Every structure is written in C-alpha cells, then in structure tokens.
Coordinates of C-alpha atoms in Angstrom, one line a residue:
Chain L
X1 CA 15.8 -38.2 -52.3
X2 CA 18.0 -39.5 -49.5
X3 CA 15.4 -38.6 -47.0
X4 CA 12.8 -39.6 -48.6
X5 CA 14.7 -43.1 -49.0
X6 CA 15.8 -44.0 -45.7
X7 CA 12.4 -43.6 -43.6
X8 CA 11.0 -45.7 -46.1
X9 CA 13.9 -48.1 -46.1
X10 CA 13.7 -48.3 -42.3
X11 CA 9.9 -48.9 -42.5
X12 CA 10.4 -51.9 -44.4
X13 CA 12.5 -53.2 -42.1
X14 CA 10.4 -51.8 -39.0
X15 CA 7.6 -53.8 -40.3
X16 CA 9.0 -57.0 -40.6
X17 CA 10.5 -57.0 -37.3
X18 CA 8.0 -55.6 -35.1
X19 CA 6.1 -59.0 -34.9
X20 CA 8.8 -61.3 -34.1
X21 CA 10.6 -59.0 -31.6
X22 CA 7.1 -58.6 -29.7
X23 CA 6.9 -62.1 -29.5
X24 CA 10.0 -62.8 -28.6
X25 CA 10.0 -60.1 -25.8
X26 CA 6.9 -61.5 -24.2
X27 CA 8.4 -64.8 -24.1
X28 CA 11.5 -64.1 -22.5
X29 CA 9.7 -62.1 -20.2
X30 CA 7.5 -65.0 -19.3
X31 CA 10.3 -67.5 -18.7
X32 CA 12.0 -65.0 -16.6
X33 CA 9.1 -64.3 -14.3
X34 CA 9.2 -68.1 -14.1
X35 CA 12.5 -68.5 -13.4
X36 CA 12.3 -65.2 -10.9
X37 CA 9.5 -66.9 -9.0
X38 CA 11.4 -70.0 -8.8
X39 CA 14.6 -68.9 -7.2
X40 CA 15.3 -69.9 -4.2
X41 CA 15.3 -67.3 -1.4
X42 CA 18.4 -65.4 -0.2
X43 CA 19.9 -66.0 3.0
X44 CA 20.0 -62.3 3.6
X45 CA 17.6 -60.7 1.8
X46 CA 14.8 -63.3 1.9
X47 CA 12.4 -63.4 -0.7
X48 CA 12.0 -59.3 -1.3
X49 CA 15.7 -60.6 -3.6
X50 CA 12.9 -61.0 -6.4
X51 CA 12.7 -57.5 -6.5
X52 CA 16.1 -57.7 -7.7
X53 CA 14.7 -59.0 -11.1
X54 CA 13.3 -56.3 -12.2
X55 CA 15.3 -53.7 -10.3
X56 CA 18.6 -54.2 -12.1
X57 CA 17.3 -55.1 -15.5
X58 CA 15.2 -51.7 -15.2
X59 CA 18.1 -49.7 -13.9
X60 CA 19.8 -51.2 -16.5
X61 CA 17.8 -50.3 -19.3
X62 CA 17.5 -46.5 -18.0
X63 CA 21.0 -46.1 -19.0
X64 CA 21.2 -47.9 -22.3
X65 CA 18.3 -46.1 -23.2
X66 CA 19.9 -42.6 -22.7
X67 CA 23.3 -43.7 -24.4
X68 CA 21.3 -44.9 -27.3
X69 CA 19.1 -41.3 -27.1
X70 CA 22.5 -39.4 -26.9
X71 CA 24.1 -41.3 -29.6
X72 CA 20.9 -41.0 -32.2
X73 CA 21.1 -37.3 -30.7
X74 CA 24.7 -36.8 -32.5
X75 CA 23.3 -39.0 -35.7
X76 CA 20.8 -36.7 -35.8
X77 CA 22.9 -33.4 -34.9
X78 CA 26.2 -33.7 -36.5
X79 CA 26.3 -36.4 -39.1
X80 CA 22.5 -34.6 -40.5
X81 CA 21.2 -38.7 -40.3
X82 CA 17.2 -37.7 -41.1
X83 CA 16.6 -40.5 -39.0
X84 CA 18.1 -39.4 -35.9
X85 CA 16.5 -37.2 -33.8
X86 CA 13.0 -39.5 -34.7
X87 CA 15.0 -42.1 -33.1
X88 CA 15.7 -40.4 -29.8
X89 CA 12.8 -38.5 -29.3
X90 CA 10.7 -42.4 -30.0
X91 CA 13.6 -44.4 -27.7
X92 CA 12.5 -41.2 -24.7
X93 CA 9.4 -42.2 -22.8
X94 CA 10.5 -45.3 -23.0
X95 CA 13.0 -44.6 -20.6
X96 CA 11.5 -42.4 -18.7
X97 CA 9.5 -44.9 -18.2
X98 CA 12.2 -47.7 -17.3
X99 CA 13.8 -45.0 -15.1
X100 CA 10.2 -44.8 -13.0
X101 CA 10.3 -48.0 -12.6
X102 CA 14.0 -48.4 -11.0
X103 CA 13.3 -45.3 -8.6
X104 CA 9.8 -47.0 -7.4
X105 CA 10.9 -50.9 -7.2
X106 CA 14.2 -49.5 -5.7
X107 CA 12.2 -47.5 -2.8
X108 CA 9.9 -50.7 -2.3
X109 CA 13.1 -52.6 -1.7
X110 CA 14.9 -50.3 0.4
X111 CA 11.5 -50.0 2.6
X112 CA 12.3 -54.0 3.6
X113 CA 16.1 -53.6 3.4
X114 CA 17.2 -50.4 4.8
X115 CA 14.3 -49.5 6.6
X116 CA 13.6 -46.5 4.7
X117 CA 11.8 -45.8 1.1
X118 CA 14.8 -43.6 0.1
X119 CA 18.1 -42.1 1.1
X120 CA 19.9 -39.5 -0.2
X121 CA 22.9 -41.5 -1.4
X122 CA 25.2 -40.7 -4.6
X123 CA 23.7 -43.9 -6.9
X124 CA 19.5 -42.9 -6.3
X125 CA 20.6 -39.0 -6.6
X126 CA 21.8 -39.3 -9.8
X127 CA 19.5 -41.9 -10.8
X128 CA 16.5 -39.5 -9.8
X129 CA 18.3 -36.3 -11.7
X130 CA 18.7 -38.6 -15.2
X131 CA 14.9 -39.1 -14.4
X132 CA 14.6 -35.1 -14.1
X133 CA 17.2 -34.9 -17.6
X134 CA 14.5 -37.4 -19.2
X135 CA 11.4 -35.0 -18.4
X136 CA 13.4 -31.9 -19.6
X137 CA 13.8 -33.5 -22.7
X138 CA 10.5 -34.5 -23.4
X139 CA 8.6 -30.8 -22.3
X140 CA 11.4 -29.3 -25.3
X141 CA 9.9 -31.6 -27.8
X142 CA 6.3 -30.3 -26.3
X143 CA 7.6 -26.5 -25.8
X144 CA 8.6 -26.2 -29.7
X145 CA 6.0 -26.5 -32.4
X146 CA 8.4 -27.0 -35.2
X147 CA 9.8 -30.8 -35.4
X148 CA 13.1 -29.6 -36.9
X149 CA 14.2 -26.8 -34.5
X150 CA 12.9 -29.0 -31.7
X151 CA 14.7 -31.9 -32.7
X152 CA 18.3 -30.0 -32.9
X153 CA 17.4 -28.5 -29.4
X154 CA 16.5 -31.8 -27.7
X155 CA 19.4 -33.0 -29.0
X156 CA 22.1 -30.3 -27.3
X157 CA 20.0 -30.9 -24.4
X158 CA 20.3 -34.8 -25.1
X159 CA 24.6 -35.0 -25.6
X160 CA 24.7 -32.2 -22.3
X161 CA 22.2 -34.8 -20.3
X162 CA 25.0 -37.4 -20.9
X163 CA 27.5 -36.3 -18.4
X164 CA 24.9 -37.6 -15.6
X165 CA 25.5 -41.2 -17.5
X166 CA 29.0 -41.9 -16.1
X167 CA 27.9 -40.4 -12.5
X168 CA 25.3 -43.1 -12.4
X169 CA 27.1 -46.1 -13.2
X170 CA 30.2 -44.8 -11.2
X171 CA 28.5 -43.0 -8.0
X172 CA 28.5 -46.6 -6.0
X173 CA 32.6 -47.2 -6.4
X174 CA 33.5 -43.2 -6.2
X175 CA 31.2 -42.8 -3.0
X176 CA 30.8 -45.7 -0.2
X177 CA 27.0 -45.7 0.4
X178 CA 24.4 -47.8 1.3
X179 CA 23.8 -49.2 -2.4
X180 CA 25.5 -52.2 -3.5
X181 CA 28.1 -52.0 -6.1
X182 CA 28.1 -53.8 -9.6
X183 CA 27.8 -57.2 -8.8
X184 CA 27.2 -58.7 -12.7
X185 CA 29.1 -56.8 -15.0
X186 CA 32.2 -57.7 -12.7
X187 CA 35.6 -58.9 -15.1
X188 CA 36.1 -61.8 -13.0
X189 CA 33.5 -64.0 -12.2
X190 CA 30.2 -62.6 -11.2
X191 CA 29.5 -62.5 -7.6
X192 CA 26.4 -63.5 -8.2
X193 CA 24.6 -66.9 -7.7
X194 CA 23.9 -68.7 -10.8
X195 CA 20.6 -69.2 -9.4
X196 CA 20.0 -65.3 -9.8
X197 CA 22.5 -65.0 -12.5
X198 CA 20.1 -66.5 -14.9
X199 CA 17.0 -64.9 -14.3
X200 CA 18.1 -61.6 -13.9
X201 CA 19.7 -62.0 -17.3
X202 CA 16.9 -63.5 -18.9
X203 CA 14.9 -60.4 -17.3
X204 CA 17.5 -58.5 -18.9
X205 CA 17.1 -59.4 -22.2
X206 CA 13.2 -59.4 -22.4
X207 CA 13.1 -55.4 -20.9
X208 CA 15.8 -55.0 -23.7
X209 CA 13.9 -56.8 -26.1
X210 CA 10.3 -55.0 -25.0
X211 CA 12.4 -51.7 -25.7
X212 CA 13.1 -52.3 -29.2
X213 CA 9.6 -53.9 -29.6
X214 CA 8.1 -50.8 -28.4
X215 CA 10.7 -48.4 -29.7
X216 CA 10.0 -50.2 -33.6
X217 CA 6.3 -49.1 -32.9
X218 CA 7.1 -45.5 -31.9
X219 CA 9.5 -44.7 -34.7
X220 CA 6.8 -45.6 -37.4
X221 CA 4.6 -43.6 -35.7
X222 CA 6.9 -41.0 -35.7
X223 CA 7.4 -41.5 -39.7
X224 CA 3.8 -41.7 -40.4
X225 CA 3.1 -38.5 -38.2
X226 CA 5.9 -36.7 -40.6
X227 CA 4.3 -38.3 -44.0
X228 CA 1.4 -36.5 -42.8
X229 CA 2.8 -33.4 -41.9
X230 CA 4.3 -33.2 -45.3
X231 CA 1.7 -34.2 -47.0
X232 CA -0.8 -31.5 -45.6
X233 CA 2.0 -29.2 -46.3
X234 CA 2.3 -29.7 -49.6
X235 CA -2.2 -29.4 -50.3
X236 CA -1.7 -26.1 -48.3
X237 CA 0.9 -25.1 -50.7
X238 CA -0.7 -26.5 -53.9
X239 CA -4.1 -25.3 -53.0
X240 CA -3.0 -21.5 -52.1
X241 CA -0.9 -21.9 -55.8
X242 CA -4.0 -22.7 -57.7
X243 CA -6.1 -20.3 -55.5
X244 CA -3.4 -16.8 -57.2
Chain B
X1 CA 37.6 -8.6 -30.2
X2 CA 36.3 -5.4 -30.3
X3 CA 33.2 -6.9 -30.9
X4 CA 33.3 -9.0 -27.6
X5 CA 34.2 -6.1 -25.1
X6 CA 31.5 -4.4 -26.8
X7 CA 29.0 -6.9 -26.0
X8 CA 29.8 -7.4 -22.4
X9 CA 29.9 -3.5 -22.1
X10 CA 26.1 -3.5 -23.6
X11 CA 25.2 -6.1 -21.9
X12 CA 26.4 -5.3 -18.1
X13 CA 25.1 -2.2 -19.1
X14 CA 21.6 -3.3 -20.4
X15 CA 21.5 -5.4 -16.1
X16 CA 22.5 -2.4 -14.5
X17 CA 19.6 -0.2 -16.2
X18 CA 17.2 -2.9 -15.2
X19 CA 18.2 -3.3 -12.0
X20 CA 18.7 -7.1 -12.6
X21 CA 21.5 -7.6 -9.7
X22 CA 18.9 -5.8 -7.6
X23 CA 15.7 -7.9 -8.5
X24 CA 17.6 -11.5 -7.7
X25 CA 19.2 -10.0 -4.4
X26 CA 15.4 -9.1 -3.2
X27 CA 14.1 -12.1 -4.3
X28 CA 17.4 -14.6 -2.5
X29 CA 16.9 -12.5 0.7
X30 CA 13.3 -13.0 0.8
X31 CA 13.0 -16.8 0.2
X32 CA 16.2 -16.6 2.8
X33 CA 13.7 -14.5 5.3
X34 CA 10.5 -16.6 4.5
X35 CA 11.9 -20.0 6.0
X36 CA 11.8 -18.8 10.0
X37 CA 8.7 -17.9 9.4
X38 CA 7.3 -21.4 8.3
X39 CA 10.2 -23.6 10.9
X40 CA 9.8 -21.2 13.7
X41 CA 12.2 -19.0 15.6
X42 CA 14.7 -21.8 16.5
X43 CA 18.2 -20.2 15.7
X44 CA 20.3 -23.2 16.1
X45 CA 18.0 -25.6 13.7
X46 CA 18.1 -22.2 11.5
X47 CA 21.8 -22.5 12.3
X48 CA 22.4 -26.2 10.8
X49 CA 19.9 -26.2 7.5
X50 CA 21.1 -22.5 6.6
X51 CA 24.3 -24.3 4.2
X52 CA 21.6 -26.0 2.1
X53 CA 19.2 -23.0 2.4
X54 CA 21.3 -20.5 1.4
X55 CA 23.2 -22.6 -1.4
X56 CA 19.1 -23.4 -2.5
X57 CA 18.0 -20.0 -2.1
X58 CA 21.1 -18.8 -4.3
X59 CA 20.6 -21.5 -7.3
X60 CA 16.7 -20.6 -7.0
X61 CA 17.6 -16.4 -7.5
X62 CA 19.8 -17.6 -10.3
X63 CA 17.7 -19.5 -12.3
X64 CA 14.9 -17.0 -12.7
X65 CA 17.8 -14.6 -13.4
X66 CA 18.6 -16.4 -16.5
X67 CA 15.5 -15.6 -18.9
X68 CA 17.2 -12.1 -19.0
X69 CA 20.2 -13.5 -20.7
X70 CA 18.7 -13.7 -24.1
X71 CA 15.3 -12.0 -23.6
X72 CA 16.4 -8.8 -25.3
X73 CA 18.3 -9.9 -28.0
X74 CA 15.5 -12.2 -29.0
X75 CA 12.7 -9.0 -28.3
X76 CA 15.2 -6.8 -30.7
X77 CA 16.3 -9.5 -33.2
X78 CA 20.0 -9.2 -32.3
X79 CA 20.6 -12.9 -32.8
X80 CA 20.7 -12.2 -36.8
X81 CA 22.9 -9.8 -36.5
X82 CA 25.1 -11.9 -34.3
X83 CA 25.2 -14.3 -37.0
X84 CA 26.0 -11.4 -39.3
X85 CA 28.9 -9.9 -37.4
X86 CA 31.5 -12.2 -38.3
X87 CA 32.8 -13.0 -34.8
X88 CA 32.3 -16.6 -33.8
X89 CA 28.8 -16.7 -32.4
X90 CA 30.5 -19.1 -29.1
X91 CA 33.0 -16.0 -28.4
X92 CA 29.6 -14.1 -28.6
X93 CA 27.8 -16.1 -26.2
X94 CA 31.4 -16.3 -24.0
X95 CA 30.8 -12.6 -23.7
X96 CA 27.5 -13.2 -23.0
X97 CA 28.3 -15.7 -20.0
X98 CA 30.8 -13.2 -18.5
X99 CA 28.4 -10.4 -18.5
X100 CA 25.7 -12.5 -16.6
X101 CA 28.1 -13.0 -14.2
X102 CA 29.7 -10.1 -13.5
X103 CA 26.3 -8.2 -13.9
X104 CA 24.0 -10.5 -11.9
X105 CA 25.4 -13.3 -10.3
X106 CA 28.7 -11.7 -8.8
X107 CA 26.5 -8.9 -6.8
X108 CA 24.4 -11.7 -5.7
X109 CA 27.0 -13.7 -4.0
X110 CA 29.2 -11.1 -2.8
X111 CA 25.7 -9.7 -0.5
X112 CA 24.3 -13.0 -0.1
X113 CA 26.5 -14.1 2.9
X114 CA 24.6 -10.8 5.0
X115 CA 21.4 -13.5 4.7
X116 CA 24.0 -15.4 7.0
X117 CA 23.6 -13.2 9.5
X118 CA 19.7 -14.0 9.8
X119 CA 20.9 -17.4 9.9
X120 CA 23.0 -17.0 13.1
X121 CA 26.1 -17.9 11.1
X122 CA 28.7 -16.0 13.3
X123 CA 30.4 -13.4 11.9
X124 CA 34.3 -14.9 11.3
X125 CA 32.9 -17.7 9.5
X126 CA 31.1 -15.2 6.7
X127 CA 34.3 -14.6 4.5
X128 CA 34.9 -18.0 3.9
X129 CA 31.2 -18.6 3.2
X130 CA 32.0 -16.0 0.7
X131 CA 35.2 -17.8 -0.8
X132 CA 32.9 -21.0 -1.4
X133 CA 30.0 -19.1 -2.9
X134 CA 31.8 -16.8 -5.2
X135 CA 34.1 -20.3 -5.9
X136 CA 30.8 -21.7 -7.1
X137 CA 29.7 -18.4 -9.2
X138 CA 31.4 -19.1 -12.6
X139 CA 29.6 -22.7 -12.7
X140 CA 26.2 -20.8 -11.9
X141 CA 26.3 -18.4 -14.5
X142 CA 28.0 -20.4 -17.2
X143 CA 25.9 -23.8 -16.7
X144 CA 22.7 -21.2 -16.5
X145 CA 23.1 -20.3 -19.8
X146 CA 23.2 -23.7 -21.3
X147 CA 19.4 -24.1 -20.6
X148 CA 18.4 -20.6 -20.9
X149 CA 20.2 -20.6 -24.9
X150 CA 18.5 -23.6 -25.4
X151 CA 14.7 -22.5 -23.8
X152 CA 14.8 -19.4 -25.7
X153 CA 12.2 -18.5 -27.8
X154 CA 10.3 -21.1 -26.0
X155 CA 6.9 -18.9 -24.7
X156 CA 7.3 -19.5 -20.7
X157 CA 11.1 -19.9 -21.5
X158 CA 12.1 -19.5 -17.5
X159 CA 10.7 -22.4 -16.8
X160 CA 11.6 -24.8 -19.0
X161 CA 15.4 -23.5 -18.8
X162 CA 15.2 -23.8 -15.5
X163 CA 14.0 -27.3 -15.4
X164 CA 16.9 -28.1 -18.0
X165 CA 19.8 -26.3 -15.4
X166 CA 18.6 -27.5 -12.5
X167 CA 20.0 -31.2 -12.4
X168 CA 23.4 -30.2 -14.0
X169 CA 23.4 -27.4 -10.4
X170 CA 22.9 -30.5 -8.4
X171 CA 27.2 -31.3 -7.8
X172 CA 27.4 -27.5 -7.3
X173 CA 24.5 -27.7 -4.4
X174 CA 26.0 -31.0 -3.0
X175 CA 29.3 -29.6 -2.9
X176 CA 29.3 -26.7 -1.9
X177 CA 27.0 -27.1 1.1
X178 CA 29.0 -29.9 2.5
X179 CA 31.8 -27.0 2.5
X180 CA 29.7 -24.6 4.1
X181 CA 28.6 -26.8 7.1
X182 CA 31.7 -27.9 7.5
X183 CA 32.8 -24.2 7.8
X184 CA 30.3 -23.7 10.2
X185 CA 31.0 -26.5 11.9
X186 CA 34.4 -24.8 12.3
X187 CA 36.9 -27.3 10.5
X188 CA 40.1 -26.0 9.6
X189 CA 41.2 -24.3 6.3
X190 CA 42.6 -27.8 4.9
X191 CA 38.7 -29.5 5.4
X192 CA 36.7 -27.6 3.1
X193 CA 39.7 -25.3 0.7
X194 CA 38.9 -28.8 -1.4
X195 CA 35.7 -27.7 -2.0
X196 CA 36.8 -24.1 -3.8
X197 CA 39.3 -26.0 -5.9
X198 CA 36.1 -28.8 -7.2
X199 CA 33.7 -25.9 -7.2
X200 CA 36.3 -23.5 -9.5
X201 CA 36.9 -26.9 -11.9
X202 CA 33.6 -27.7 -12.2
X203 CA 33.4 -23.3 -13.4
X204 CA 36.5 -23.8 -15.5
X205 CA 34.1 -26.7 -17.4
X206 CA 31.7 -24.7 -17.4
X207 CA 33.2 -21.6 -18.8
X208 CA 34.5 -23.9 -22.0
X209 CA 31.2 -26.3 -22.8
X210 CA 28.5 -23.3 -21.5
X211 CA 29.5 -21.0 -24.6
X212 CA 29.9 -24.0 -27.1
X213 CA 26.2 -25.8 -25.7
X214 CA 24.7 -22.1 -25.8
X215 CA 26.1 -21.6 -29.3
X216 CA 25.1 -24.8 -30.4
X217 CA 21.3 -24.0 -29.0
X218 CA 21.0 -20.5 -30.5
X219 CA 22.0 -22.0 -33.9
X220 CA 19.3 -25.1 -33.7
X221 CA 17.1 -22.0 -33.5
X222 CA 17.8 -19.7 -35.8
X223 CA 18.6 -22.1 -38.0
Chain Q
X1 CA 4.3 -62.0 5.0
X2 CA 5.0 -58.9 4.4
X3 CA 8.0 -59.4 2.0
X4 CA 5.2 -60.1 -0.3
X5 CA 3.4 -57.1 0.3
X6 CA 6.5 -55.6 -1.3
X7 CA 6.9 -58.0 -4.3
X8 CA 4.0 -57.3 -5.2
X9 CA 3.9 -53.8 -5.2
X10 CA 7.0 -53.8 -7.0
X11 CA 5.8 -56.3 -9.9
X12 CA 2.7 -54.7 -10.0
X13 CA 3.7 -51.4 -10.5
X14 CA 6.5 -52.4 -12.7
X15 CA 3.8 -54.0 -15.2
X16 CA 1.0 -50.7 -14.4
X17 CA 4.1 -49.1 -16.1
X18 CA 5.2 -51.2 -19.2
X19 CA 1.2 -51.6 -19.7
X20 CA 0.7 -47.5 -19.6
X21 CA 3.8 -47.4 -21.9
X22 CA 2.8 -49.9 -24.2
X23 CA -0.9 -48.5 -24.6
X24 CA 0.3 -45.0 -25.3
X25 CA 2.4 -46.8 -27.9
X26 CA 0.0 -48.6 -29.9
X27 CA -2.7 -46.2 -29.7
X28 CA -0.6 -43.8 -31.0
X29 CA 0.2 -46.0 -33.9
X30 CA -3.0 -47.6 -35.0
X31 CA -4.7 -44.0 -34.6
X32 CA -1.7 -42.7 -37.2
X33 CA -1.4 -45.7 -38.9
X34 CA -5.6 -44.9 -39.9
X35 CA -5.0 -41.8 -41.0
X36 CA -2.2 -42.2 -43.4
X37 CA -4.7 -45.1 -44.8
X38 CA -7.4 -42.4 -44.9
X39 CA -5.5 -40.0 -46.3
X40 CA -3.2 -41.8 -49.1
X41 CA -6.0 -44.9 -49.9
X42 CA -8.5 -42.6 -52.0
X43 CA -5.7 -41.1 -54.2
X44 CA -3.5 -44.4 -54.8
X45 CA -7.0 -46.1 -56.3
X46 CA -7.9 -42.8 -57.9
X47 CA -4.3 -43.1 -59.8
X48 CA -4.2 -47.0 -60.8
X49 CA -8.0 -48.1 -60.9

C-alpha cells in the first residue's frame, strides 16, 4: 500500500507546485539577467565579469544537484524510500546538463582571461570528471532494462561518484592554480561587490529554482512511466490467466 | 576462511589457464610501442611524455582486464552459490580483488617498466619506476572492480565498467606520473617517496570500500 | 568588442542548453501524461458512467 501511497501523495503535491515554481523561476531569472546586464563593468575583468553570472550559479548548481542525486540515492538504497531512486535518476540530466554549462561558459571566459580555453588545473579536472561520473550514471540507467535492478546499481555508482564532490569544492584551496577561490560563500564578509553580489544571487536562485521546476516535471514523468509499466504488467498477467 | 583461500586459488588459477596476465601485457606493450610510431623517432620528446604514457597505457590494459573478473562466475551461475555459501559475500569479492591483482595486474606492473626501456628511460631510474607502479597496483585492481561488479551482467559490460572506473583512476594517473617524471628528472629519494605513501593510501581505501561497493553491486543484481 | 563575442557565446549557449533540457522535459511529460489519459480514461468512464 505504502508504495502505492506515496507516488500518489507526491503527485498531488507535484501538481500543485509545478506552476508556481515555473513562474517563479522565469522571473527571477529575468530580473537577474537584468540586473546582470546592468552591472557595472570590473576594473579587471571588464565586461566578460557577466560571464560570472551564470558561471558560478551553474557550477553551483552542478554540485547541489549531485549531493541531492547521492542523497535520494541512499533514500532509495538503504532506507527502501520507493521514491528514491525516481528522484535521482529525474534530478540527473539536469545536472549533466548544469555541469555542460559550467565547463563551456568557464572555457569562454578563460579564452578572454587566461588566454587559453582550458588548463589542466585541479578545480576544471575534477569539474570535468563529475561531468564523466554524471554520463556513467545515466548509460547504467540505459544499459539495464529492469527499473529496479538499475536503480540499486545507479545508486552504488551514485554514493561512490560522491567522493569527486569534496575534490571539487576543495581543489582551489588544497592546490594554488589559476582558478579563483570561493569568493561568496566566505564566513566573513564576501569579497564580493554588492553590485555582483546581488545578481549573481538572484541568478542563483532562479537556476535553483528552474531545477526544481524542471525536476517536478521529470519525476511525474517518471511516475506515470511506472503506472504504465504496472499497469501493462498486470493485462499481461491477467490476460495469460484467463487464456489457461 | 577456507572458503576465501579457495576462491583466490580458483580464481588465480582460472587467469593463469587463460592467459589473462599474458593478454594485458601484449596489449600495454603494444599501445606503449604504437605511440613512436604516430610522434616520430624523437627519443628525448619520447623521453618526457613516457610518465603519462606509460601510467595511461597501464590504466588502459587494466580496464579491459576487468570484464574477466566476474565474466565466469556470471557464464556458470556462481553468484547463487556465493550467496548460498554462507561466507559474507564482501569477504568473497575481497578474495576476488586479491586474485585480480595478484593474477593480472601484479605481472603487469612488475614487466611493464621493460616498456621503459623503449622509452629511453635509463636503466637506474627503472626500479623506482617499479616502486611507484606496483605502489599504485592495489588501487588499480581494487577500484577496477567497483565498476566492473557494478557493469556486470550489463551486455558490452567492459565498456560501461570502464567508463564508471575511469574517473575514480584519475588521482592515481595524476599522481603517480608526477612521481615518475620527477624520477626521471632525477630528484632525490625524499621528492617523489611521497608519492608511494599517497599512492599505497589511496590502495589501502581501495582495498576496504572496493569489496563493500562490489558487494553492494552484485547484490542490486541478483537481487 | 570582442568581450562581447564571448558573452554572448556564453549566454547563448547557456540558454541552447536549459532550452534542450527543458524540451526533453516537457515532451517527455505531455507524451506520458497522454498515454496514461489514453490508457486509464476508457475504463474509469466504463466503471462510473
């Protein structure tokens, strides 16, 4: 009963949020394109600082996305949660996808910045391999045919993946390279600008906002895909009992 | 613990009938021997890109060693009776990580310094070249079988485990060819003897997690 | 100018991205969404007419 009770629980819920946390994604994302464009430009960097906008909130999101995989992973895994592994394999392209988009805005900055698309530093190694962990975890949910096994697979592959997490967010204190360390996310005050504070964290909150808008979509599509599945289970089964 | 001896007595066994050791040493010498012919003759540009090569070279011979780990057992359906036998399926797959290693990837190592020599890596240098490699040996065999528990049964499992090892062999390729050019740059002891102490931890990890991920792989399977 | 050429490569392939991402998304769900309706309509009427 339980599993029948949660999915449709959750889809309840899904549906009544999927509309406002669209909306409200698009809108934050409008007023921080605004407010990106309206900066003023850096006395170092010029204006390619705009690429910072997206850049951080992006890089950002590529790790949240994988702590939230990892921890719907061990919901899934451990505590038996019939919700879980749905979650992470829905929250995946997603950040696959936010990932792609750090590694290419990152190269288009460097190109201006450093003078080259891409150097082999600790921070965009370890960024590229969680893109590589990403892929690996989506060709196991295409590789294996049956949703259950794959989903405990992808999942050890998922909490293993994890390790790379710390590396990323670490690699620019542990190694000096070229990269700049953490300069939001500091315990005393930021070293940023307030004029590039505010964007950058209004940025932040609509890609984090798109994220659950478009992870809310996937999940019920994952949950109608599985009411399907069951369903044309179950005429198989009845069918072939009527048939002997 | 019968049980476990047992196992890595089959298994080493089972490697040494195929020829397995044999099949991964061909295969690293000849991607080692293929590169001079696309760069060209040049033995000191051979000389400074053979760390990486050889340290690619070795992870590449590796990884296609790996489908072999649980080809068999999933061919003769000894994963039930694993799960029948009583012992702890991750002292099982322990077993099964020592006997890759000694049965593969410890021959590998221990001739894969001779590709050196086509290198032009000078001859004193080769035992410490050794050291590092062999440091690094545990790590390959025991993070290899992390991917290749949880490929197997995949069809075209060799790929897909080897696309799931090969970013957690990147800190064993970064570090270990910074030792080796340094070695070949001829720094002293004290430079690169780091290097065997990081490259043994990041074994020692793998020796404890690889049986435990591999375990909990199989078991999503079977299952 | 050519600080812009960057921008707005990087904003453009940023939103090429979340587009890609987002159409995959909702075709995905409207396509399932119709056959759940297809499948489950004709019995729930069938059951309460």
């Amino acid at each position: 009963m339980l599993t029948y009770a949660n999915p449709n629980r959750f889809m309840q819920l899904a549906r009544r949020l999927t509309r406002p946390v669209w909306g409200l994604s698009l809108a934050c994302l409008i007023i921080g394109l605004y407010m990106a464009f309206s900066a003023p430009a850096d006395y170092q960097q010029g204006m390619t600082v705009r690429i910072m906008f997206i850049h951080v909130p992006a890089a950002w999101m590529s790790l949240f996305v994988y702590t939230f995989l990892t921890v719907s992973s061990i919901f899934g895994l451990v505590f038996r949660h019939p919700l879980g592994h749905v979650a992470a394999k829905s929250a995946a392209l997603i950040g696959a996808g936010f990932t792609l988009i750090t590694l290419i805005t990152g190269a288009l900055w460097g190109k201006p910045m450093w003078g080259t698309w891409w150097v082999w530093d600790a921070r965009l190694t370890s960024v590229l391999v969680l893109f590589f962990i990403y892929l690996g975890y989506l060709f196991i949910w295409k590789a294996i045919e049956d949703p259950l096994q794959a989903g405990r697979v992808s999942s050890v592959l998922a909490i293993v993946g994890f390790v790379n997490v710390p590396i990323v967010k670490f690699s620019v204190d542990w190694w000096n390279t070229l990269h700049q360390p953490a300069s939001v996310s500091r315990f005393d005050a930021p070293a940023l600008h307030s004029d590039y504070l505010w964007p950058l964290l209004v940025m932040a909150l609509g890609f984090q906002l798109l994220f659950f808008a478009l992870w809310l979509l996937r999940m019920q599509t994952e949950i109608f895909k599985q009411k399907l599945r069951v369903r044309r289970l179950g005429l198989v089964e009845t069918s072939n009992g009527t048939a002997s | 613990m019968n049980s476990f001896i047992a196992l890595i007595r089959q298994d080493i066994a089972l490697a040494w009938r195929q020829n397995s050791a044999g099949l991964s040493i061909s295969f690293f010498m000849m991607a080692v021997a293929l590169i001079p012919f696309g760069l060209g003759p040049d033995l000191k540009l051979l000389r400074d890109i053979a760390p990486g090569l050889v340290w690619v070279a070795l992870l590449l011979a590796v990884l296609l060693s790996l489908e072999s780990i649980f080809q068999a057992d999933l061919e003769d359906g000894s994963f039930d009776q694993y799960l029948l036998s009583g012992t702890p399926l991750e002292i099982l797959m322990l077993a099964k990580g020592l006997a890759h290693w000694v049965g593969v990837v410890l021959p590998l190592v221990l001739t894969a310094p001779l590709a050196g020599l086509l290198l032009n890596i000078d001859t004193p240098s080769l035992l410490p070249v050794c050291l590092i490699l062999l440091a690094g040996s545990p790590a390959m065999s025991f993070l290899g079988m992390m991917g290749s528990a949880l490929a197997a049964g995949v069809s075209r499992s060799g790929l897909l485990a080897a696309l799931m090892v090969m970013p957690l062999y990147v800190p064993l390729l970064i570090f270990g060819s910074s030792a080796l050019s340094q070695i070949l740059k001829g720094a002293a002891t004290g430079d690169w003897i780091n290097a065997v102490f990081l490259l043994l931890s990041i074994g020692g990890a793998a020796l404890f997690f690889g049986p435990l991920v591999a375990a909990a792989g199989l078991r999503a399977f079977l299952k | 100018m050519e600080h812009v050429f960057y921008i707005g490569l990087s904003y453009g392939v940023t939103g090429v991205i979340l587009c890609l991402l987002t159409a995959n998304t909702l075709s995905a769900f409207f396509s399932f969404r119709k056959q759940i309706d297809d499948e489950f309509k004709p019995e729930d009427s069938a059951n309460s007419p």
